[in-house]
Amino acid sequence: MLLIVFSAVFINVDDAFGVEANDQPAENINTHINVQAVQLVSTGYSYSLYQIEDAAKRVKAFIETNKKLPNYVTIGTQQVKMPDFLYLLVTATSNINGGNRGSISQYSFQNPSSSVEELRTGNVYKSEYISLSKQIKTSMESTGTAPSYTQSSLGKIRYESLVYMYSRIVNFYGQNKVLPNYASVNKWTGPAISSPTAPSPVTTAKMEVIVTGTGGDVTRNSYIKNNVPSSQITSQVYSLAKSGTPMITFGNGTGPKVMIIAGVHGNELPAQIAAMKMINYLNGRSIKGTVYVVPFAAPSSTAQNTRLWNGKNLNSVANVAGTPTNQIINKAKALQVNSLGDFHSTQPGGFPGKNSVFCTKSPAYESYNTAKYVSGQTGSALIAYNQAGAEYPGAVEDVSNLARIPAITGEVLSSHGIVASGSVDKSYSQMMAFLRYKNVI
Ligand SMILES: [Zn+2]
C-alpha cells in the first residue's frame, strides 16, 4: 500500500471562511441521529472530536499542497480511508452544531464509483452546510457508500470537494471553537477519484430476468421511486424489471447461498424498498457467500401498486407449475440455494398484524432456527408452525421448505399500498439478520 506522509505545511486559505464580528449563537437544528447500526460495518474504533479536528487540519493541508485527496489519514493508530473520514467529518459537523462533543465511531464505507460536479463558485452558508452534513450522513448510513456529489444551492458539489469543505469546517472549529458562518466552494481542480485500492475482493453484481410476463415500470409507483436510493445499480434494476422479474446476484456461487425475495404482493412496499437498499449495500462490498436478491417478484403489480398479479395471489400458487413464484423457487432449487427469505408487510388489524417472522419446523427444521434468530435480532414475533404446507400450501415459504430449502417469511407492519414510518428499516433489519445468520456478511 502506498504510504502517504502528510505535509506539515499549513496553508491558510483565509478567504475560505468568514466569521461575522457579531457572531450569533449557532442555529439550533435538532439533531436526529438515526444510526441504522445493522447495515453499517463498524471498524470498532472511535475518535474524539479533538482527534478528528487534528486529522481535518492535516487533510486540509494535504489537499492544498497536493491538489488531490490523500488515500487515508492516520488517526491514533488507524489509517482512516477518505470515505470513512467524510463520515466522521459530517457527523462531527452535525454533532458540534447540536452541542454534542462526544467521540464518534468509525464505520467502513465505500468510495463512490465516480464523482460529479456542476457548480458555480460561491459560499455555502452555515445553515445549509449543517443540513447537507445530515443528508450526507443519512445517505451514507443507508447505502454504505460515500456520495458522488451532494446537491446544494450552488449546484452539485462533488465528493472530493465535500471532503475538502468539511475538513476546512471542522479544522476551523478546531482553531476557533466556533463553526464558520460560511464555507466557500470552488471547482475542484485535482484529479477525480479513481478506483479505490480495494481492501479485499469485492462482489460484482450480475443481473438477469428469471421470469418473463411479469415486467413493469416500477418507478410508476411513487413510493418506490421516492424511497429507493438513487444509484447506477438502482437504475439498472429498474430497467431490467421492465422485461420481467429481475434477480441480482452478489458473489460467485460459493459459500453459503441465500435468496431474498420481495414484492410477491406488489402493494407491500417496505420489503421491496428494503431489498433495493440491500442491493445498494451489497454492491461492491466484500461478502462471504452468495446472495440472490429478487426485489420485485412481479414488477407489473408493483408498478400498479396492486396485491394480485393477473388476478392471482402469488403467495398461494407457488406450488402451481409455471406461476412466477413457482419459477422463482425452481430457480432457487437450480442454484442450490441454502436458505430463502420471503419478505412481506402486514396491515394493522390484519394477520399477523405485527412485525413477525414465520417458519415451520418440518420438514426443514433450519427454517425454525433461522426464524428464531431473525426474530430475536429484530424484535419481531416468532410464529412457528409444525408442518410446511399444512396451513398455506401455496406460500413461497412453505413450497421452499417442502423442497428442503429452509425458508422464512418476514412481515413488517405497514398498510398495503403505502410505506409506514420505520417499516422499511424494520424489513431491512430482518434481511440483514437473515444474512448474518447464514454468515454471508
Ligand atoms: Zn404479503
XYZ file of C-alpha atoms and ligand atoms in Angstrom:
442
model
C 0.000 0.000 0.000
C 1.220 3.453 -0.854
C 2.226 5.353 2.216
C 1.314 8.986 2.154
C 3.048 11.316 4.551
C 1.108 14.415 5.206
C 2.783 17.700 4.645
C 3.324 19.600 7.844
C 2.904 22.884 5.986
C -0.304 24.589 6.935
C -1.619 26.730 4.152
C -4.047 29.279 5.341
C -6.784 29.938 2.856
C -8.152 32.960 4.585
C -10.818 33.706 2.044
C -12.392 30.377 2.599
C -14.394 31.415 5.593
C -15.954 34.430 7.128
C -16.884 34.945 10.704
C -19.019 37.942 11.364
C -17.820 40.183 14.143
C -21.153 39.937 15.841
C -21.407 36.209 15.682
C -24.802 34.828 16.507
C -25.138 31.655 18.513
C -25.181 28.563 16.393
C -28.548 27.934 14.894
C -30.084 25.167 16.862
C -31.175 22.478 14.479
C -32.472 19.400 16.148
C -30.049 16.623 15.519
C -31.888 13.421 14.890
C -29.281 10.728 14.801
C -30.703 7.713 13.119
C -27.813 5.282 13.001
C -29.012 2.090 11.439
C -26.301 0.025 13.033
C -27.416 -3.189 11.406
C -26.336 -2.065 7.995
C -23.121 -0.308 8.913
C -19.892 -2.207 9.241
C -18.260 -0.973 12.413
C -14.473 -0.809 12.437
C -14.526 -0.994 16.220
C -12.728 2.355 16.515
C -13.961 5.707 17.661
C -12.245 9.066 17.852
C -12.525 12.151 19.992
C -13.591 15.398 18.420
C -10.104 16.710 19.067
C -8.577 13.838 17.063
C -10.974 14.493 14.190
C -10.198 18.220 14.256
C -6.498 17.426 14.116
C -6.994 14.990 11.232
C -9.112 17.589 9.398
C -6.265 20.053 9.685
C -3.845 17.570 8.114
C -6.241 16.531 5.321
C -6.926 20.195 4.510
C -3.194 20.877 4.323
C -2.567 17.789 2.218
C -5.231 18.769 -0.303
C -3.953 22.338 -0.546
C -0.412 21.113 -1.105
C -1.077 18.169 -3.396
C -4.345 19.156 -5.099
C -5.747 15.705 -4.532
C -7.265 13.639 -1.788
C -4.971 11.514 0.351
C -5.707 7.782 0.400
C -6.087 7.908 4.132
C -5.378 9.953 7.201
C -3.783 8.478 10.290
C -5.825 8.959 13.440
C -4.368 7.368 16.547
C -3.051 4.035 15.309
C -5.525 3.788 12.440
C -5.275 4.645 8.768
C -8.712 6.062 8.058
C -9.771 5.990 4.396
C -11.388 9.084 2.931
C -14.986 7.775 2.707
C -14.817 6.823 6.386
C -13.258 10.183 7.160
C -16.009 12.067 5.322
C -18.496 10.290 7.561
C -16.536 11.362 10.654
C -16.433 14.936 9.322
C -20.148 15.287 8.570
C -21.052 13.602 11.843
C -18.686 15.947 13.716
C -20.182 18.968 11.963
C -23.704 17.908 12.800
C -22.756 16.995 16.384
C -20.906 20.260 17.028
C -23.929 22.184 15.840
C -26.109 20.173 18.191
C -23.787 20.816 21.129
C -22.556 17.220 21.208
C -18.783 16.936 21.660
C -18.765 13.171 22.215
C -16.483 10.800 20.395
C -17.593 9.393 17.043
C -17.494 5.773 15.869
C -15.810 4.849 12.624
C -17.669 2.685 10.125
C -16.443 1.241 6.884
C -17.713 2.933 3.720
C -17.039 2.532 0.029
C -15.735 5.252 -2.242
C -18.258 6.436 -4.813
C -17.524 4.853 -8.179
C -17.174 8.321 -9.687
C -17.830 11.904 -8.738
C -19.928 14.602 -10.354
C -19.568 18.382 -10.217
C -21.853 21.031 -11.679
C -21.047 24.026 -9.620
C -20.789 27.757 -9.575
C -18.253 29.244 -7.191
C -19.767 30.762 -4.111
C -20.466 30.347 -0.440
C -22.373 27.636 1.323
C -23.797 29.217 4.445
C -23.846 27.536 7.788
C -27.499 26.516 7.879
C -27.011 24.823 4.518
C -23.766 23.006 5.262
C -25.264 21.779 8.536
C -28.289 20.483 6.694
C -26.097 18.913 3.988
C -23.947 17.233 6.636
C -27.027 15.460 7.959
C -28.154 14.471 4.486
C -24.743 13.039 3.643
C -24.617 11.176 6.947
C -28.057 9.643 6.413
C -27.306 8.738 2.827
C -24.016 7.071 3.763
C -25.727 5.108 6.507
C -28.339 3.778 4.133
C -26.060 2.995 1.195
C -22.712 2.196 2.829
C -21.101 4.407 0.200
C -19.875 7.995 0.114
C -21.930 10.174 -2.254
C -20.743 11.018 -5.785
C -21.979 14.535 -5.092
C -24.378 16.494 -2.960
C -26.932 18.874 -4.396
C -26.517 22.368 -2.922
C -27.681 25.890 -3.658
C -24.515 26.258 -5.755
C -25.195 23.093 -7.725
C -23.620 19.683 -7.374
C -20.650 19.557 -5.026
C -18.528 16.538 -5.835
C -17.236 14.009 -3.352
C -13.665 15.340 -3.299
C -14.863 18.879 -2.636
C -17.097 17.618 0.165
C -14.094 16.046 1.890
C -12.189 19.313 1.454
C -15.066 21.563 2.531
C -15.887 19.616 5.687
C -12.171 19.272 6.530
C -11.970 23.055 6.454
C -15.154 23.457 8.501
C -14.021 21.030 11.208
C -10.494 22.454 11.163
C -11.944 25.960 11.507
C -13.915 24.806 14.504
C -10.760 23.240 15.967
C -8.921 26.551 15.619
C -11.702 28.936 16.622
C -14.140 26.902 18.715
C -16.965 28.220 16.598
C -18.379 26.936 13.330
C -17.702 29.241 10.374
C -20.618 31.269 9.057
C -19.974 30.001 5.566
C -17.614 27.874 3.521
C -16.545 28.997 0.096
C -16.622 26.351 -2.610
C -14.580 26.435 -5.789
C -14.405 23.993 -8.628
C -12.233 21.001 -7.834
C -9.065 21.189 -9.909
C -7.404 17.988 -8.797
C -7.826 14.521 -10.211
C -11.148 12.803 -9.704
C -11.162 9.744 -7.567
C -10.004 6.671 -9.341
C -10.886 3.151 -8.415
C -10.005 2.810 -4.779
C -7.486 0.247 -3.715
C -9.859 -2.476 -2.631
C -9.167 -3.954 0.798
C -10.388 -7.359 -0.373
C -12.132 -8.865 -3.377
C -15.369 -7.062 -3.955
C -18.547 -8.566 -5.242
C -19.714 -7.605 -8.677
C -23.410 -7.701 -9.287
C -24.812 -9.891 -12.021
C -28.337 -9.328 -13.213
C -30.817 -11.409 -15.111
C -34.529 -11.759 -15.716
C -35.685 -15.059 -14.197
C -39.417 -14.871 -15.011
C -40.979 -13.257 -18.061
C -44.513 -11.949 -18.389
C -44.198 -10.070 -15.097
C -42.358 -6.959 -16.333
C -43.352 -3.423 -15.443
C -42.041 0.059 -14.812
C -41.766 0.043 -11.029
C -40.877 3.745 -10.998
C -44.545 4.388 -11.795
C -45.062 3.533 -8.143
C -44.130 6.799 -6.423
C -43.348 5.048 -3.131
C -40.694 3.002 -4.892
C -39.368 5.966 -6.827
C -39.199 8.218 -3.767
C -37.788 5.780 -1.216
C -35.204 3.700 -3.060
C -31.666 5.156 -3.072
C -30.743 6.634 -6.456
C -27.716 4.968 -7.970
C -26.482 3.373 -11.126
C -27.400 -0.116 -9.937
C -30.882 1.068 -8.949
C -31.414 2.381 -12.483
C -30.155 -0.887 -13.952
C -32.568 -2.927 -11.841
C -35.477 -0.665 -12.792
C -34.584 -1.025 -16.434
C -34.352 -4.819 -16.211
C -37.658 -5.089 -14.322
C -39.449 -3.785 -17.405
C -38.677 -7.164 -19.031
C -39.668 -9.415 -16.137
C -38.731 -10.498 -12.622
C -35.150 -9.370 -12.019
C -32.627 -11.270 -9.934
C -29.382 -9.648 -8.826
C -26.530 -11.928 -7.775
C -23.685 -10.957 -5.465
C -20.876 -13.458 -5.116
C -19.699 -16.228 -7.406
C -21.863 -19.131 -6.293
C -19.534 -20.246 -3.497
C -20.024 -20.177 0.253
C -23.468 -20.075 1.825
C -26.068 -19.261 -0.844
C -29.144 -17.364 0.180
C -32.061 -15.828 -1.677
C -34.014 -12.749 -0.635
C -37.415 -12.198 -2.249
C -39.711 -9.188 -2.032
C -42.753 -7.987 -3.925
C -44.664 -11.274 -4.048
C -47.530 -8.945 -3.182
C -46.958 -5.878 -5.360
C -48.564 -3.419 -2.958
C -46.414 -4.496 0.008
C -43.818 -1.828 -0.443
C -41.481 -1.735 2.593
C -39.738 -5.018 1.741
C -39.301 -4.070 -1.912
C -37.652 -0.800 -0.920
C -35.555 -2.610 1.698
C -34.454 -5.165 -0.926
C -33.298 -2.325 -3.173
C -31.398 -0.817 -0.250
C -29.856 -4.245 0.286
C -28.769 -4.353 -3.359
C -27.144 -0.939 -3.000
C -25.487 -2.083 0.218
C -24.098 -5.301 -1.250
C -22.912 -3.710 -4.489
C -19.125 -3.581 -4.437
C -18.918 -4.987 -0.938
C -16.883 -7.995 0.070
C -19.127 -10.812 1.292
C -18.531 -14.373 2.435
C -21.079 -16.207 0.310
C -23.555 -15.642 -2.469
C -26.737 -13.585 -2.242
C -29.510 -13.691 -4.823
C -31.921 -10.787 -4.475
C -35.309 -10.719 -6.196
C -36.514 -7.226 -5.235
C -39.674 -7.232 -7.369
C -41.270 -10.656 -7.836
C -43.896 -9.148 -10.123
C -42.816 -5.704 -11.359
C -46.123 -5.119 -13.171
C -48.010 -5.490 -9.876
C -45.539 -3.198 -8.131
C -45.980 -0.627 -10.898
C -49.750 -0.696 -10.370
C -49.437 -0.928 -6.582
C -51.698 -3.976 -6.533
C -51.651 -7.076 -4.389
C -52.540 -9.568 -7.101
C -50.775 -10.451 -10.333
C -53.144 -11.220 -13.192
C -55.806 -11.884 -10.583
C -53.616 -14.341 -8.684
C -52.317 -14.201 -5.146
C -48.731 -15.210 -5.880
C -48.247 -16.352 -2.308
C -50.863 -19.064 -2.733
C -49.782 -20.500 -6.091
C -46.072 -21.164 -5.620
C -46.964 -24.859 -5.844
C -48.599 -24.403 -9.258
C -46.249 -25.080 -12.147
C -45.431 -22.066 -14.268
C -46.569 -19.327 -11.903
C -43.989 -16.594 -11.218
C -43.406 -17.720 -7.620
C -43.116 -21.332 -8.753
C -40.478 -20.298 -11.282
C -38.590 -18.336 -8.623
C -38.454 -21.392 -6.358
C -37.334 -23.548 -9.266
C -34.537 -21.073 -9.822
C -33.559 -21.333 -6.139
C -33.501 -25.133 -6.462
C -31.390 -24.999 -9.622
C -28.924 -22.671 -7.869
C -28.863 -24.974 -4.840
C -29.735 -22.108 -2.548
C -29.197 -22.984 1.141
C -31.744 -20.642 2.641
C -34.573 -18.440 1.424
C -36.224 -15.376 2.916
C -39.506 -14.001 1.557
C -40.350 -10.540 2.850
C -43.805 -9.006 3.112
C -45.806 -6.468 5.063
C -48.982 -6.833 7.058
C -51.776 -4.367 7.701
C -52.689 -3.085 11.152
C -55.562 -5.304 12.284
C -54.762 -7.920 9.647
C -52.978 -11.199 10.167
C -50.434 -11.328 11.693
C -50.811 -7.538 12.089
C -47.390 -7.135 13.689
C -43.692 -7.328 12.891
C -43.060 -11.050 12.766
C -41.188 -13.959 11.253
C -42.963 -17.122 10.082
C -41.379 -20.547 9.849
C -42.144 -24.263 10.031
C -40.348 -26.973 11.976
C -40.882 -29.769 9.474
C -39.503 -30.900 7.099
C -36.754 -28.246 7.296
C -36.095 -27.525 10.972
C -33.497 -24.966 9.943
C -36.462 -22.787 8.954
C -37.298 -22.559 12.660
C -33.689 -21.919 13.716
C -33.362 -19.147 11.159
C -36.630 -17.501 12.138
C -35.750 -17.709 15.822
C -32.500 -15.838 15.191
C -34.083 -13.174 12.975
C -36.920 -12.751 15.455
C -34.516 -12.310 18.362
C -32.298 -9.888 16.486
C -35.067 -7.641 15.230
C -37.747 -7.730 17.917
C -40.155 -9.459 15.528
C -42.623 -12.031 16.857
C -41.747 -15.647 16.114
C -44.647 -17.509 14.502
C -43.812 -21.191 14.109
C -45.914 -23.872 12.507
C -45.216 -27.571 12.701
C -45.640 -28.790 9.153
C -44.916 -26.845 5.968
C -47.787 -26.821 3.521
C -50.464 -27.540 6.113
C -51.835 -24.039 6.607
C -50.506 -22.293 3.479
C -49.888 -24.919 0.793
C -49.009 -22.467 -1.984
C -46.972 -19.981 0.033
C -43.413 -19.318 -1.127
C -42.059 -20.202 2.303
C -43.946 -23.497 2.507
C -43.135 -24.626 -1.004
C -39.497 -23.790 -0.414
C -39.438 -25.671 2.902
C -41.064 -28.689 1.259
C -38.298 -28.547 -1.347
C -35.833 -28.711 1.587
C -34.696 -25.138 1.144
C -35.187 -23.773 4.675
C -37.294 -20.643 4.349
C -38.785 -17.885 6.461
C -41.371 -15.197 5.817
C -40.641 -11.740 7.238
C -43.584 -9.450 7.906
C -43.475 -5.779 8.892
C -46.390 -3.636 9.920
C -47.480 -1.259 7.158
C -50.799 -0.681 5.455
C -50.854 -2.038 1.929
C -50.080 0.398 -0.849
C -48.125 2.797 1.348
C -44.940 2.871 3.412
C -45.439 3.185 7.167
C -42.794 5.085 9.096
C -39.970 2.775 10.172
C -41.281 -0.188 8.184
C -38.517 -0.128 5.561
C -35.862 -0.099 8.287
C -37.575 -2.971 10.062
C -37.779 -5.042 6.899
C -34.150 -4.208 6.097
C -33.073 -5.275 9.578
C -34.871 -8.608 9.103
C -32.979 -9.136 5.839
C -29.653 -8.188 7.417
C -30.236 -10.533 10.356
C -31.065 -13.283 7.860
C -27.753 -12.712 6.047
C -25.843 -12.553 9.311
C -27.384 -15.813 10.477
C -26.182 -17.512 7.313
C -22.706 -15.954 7.768
C -22.880 -14.258 4.406
C -21.902 -10.855 5.790
Zn -47.747 -10.399 1.521
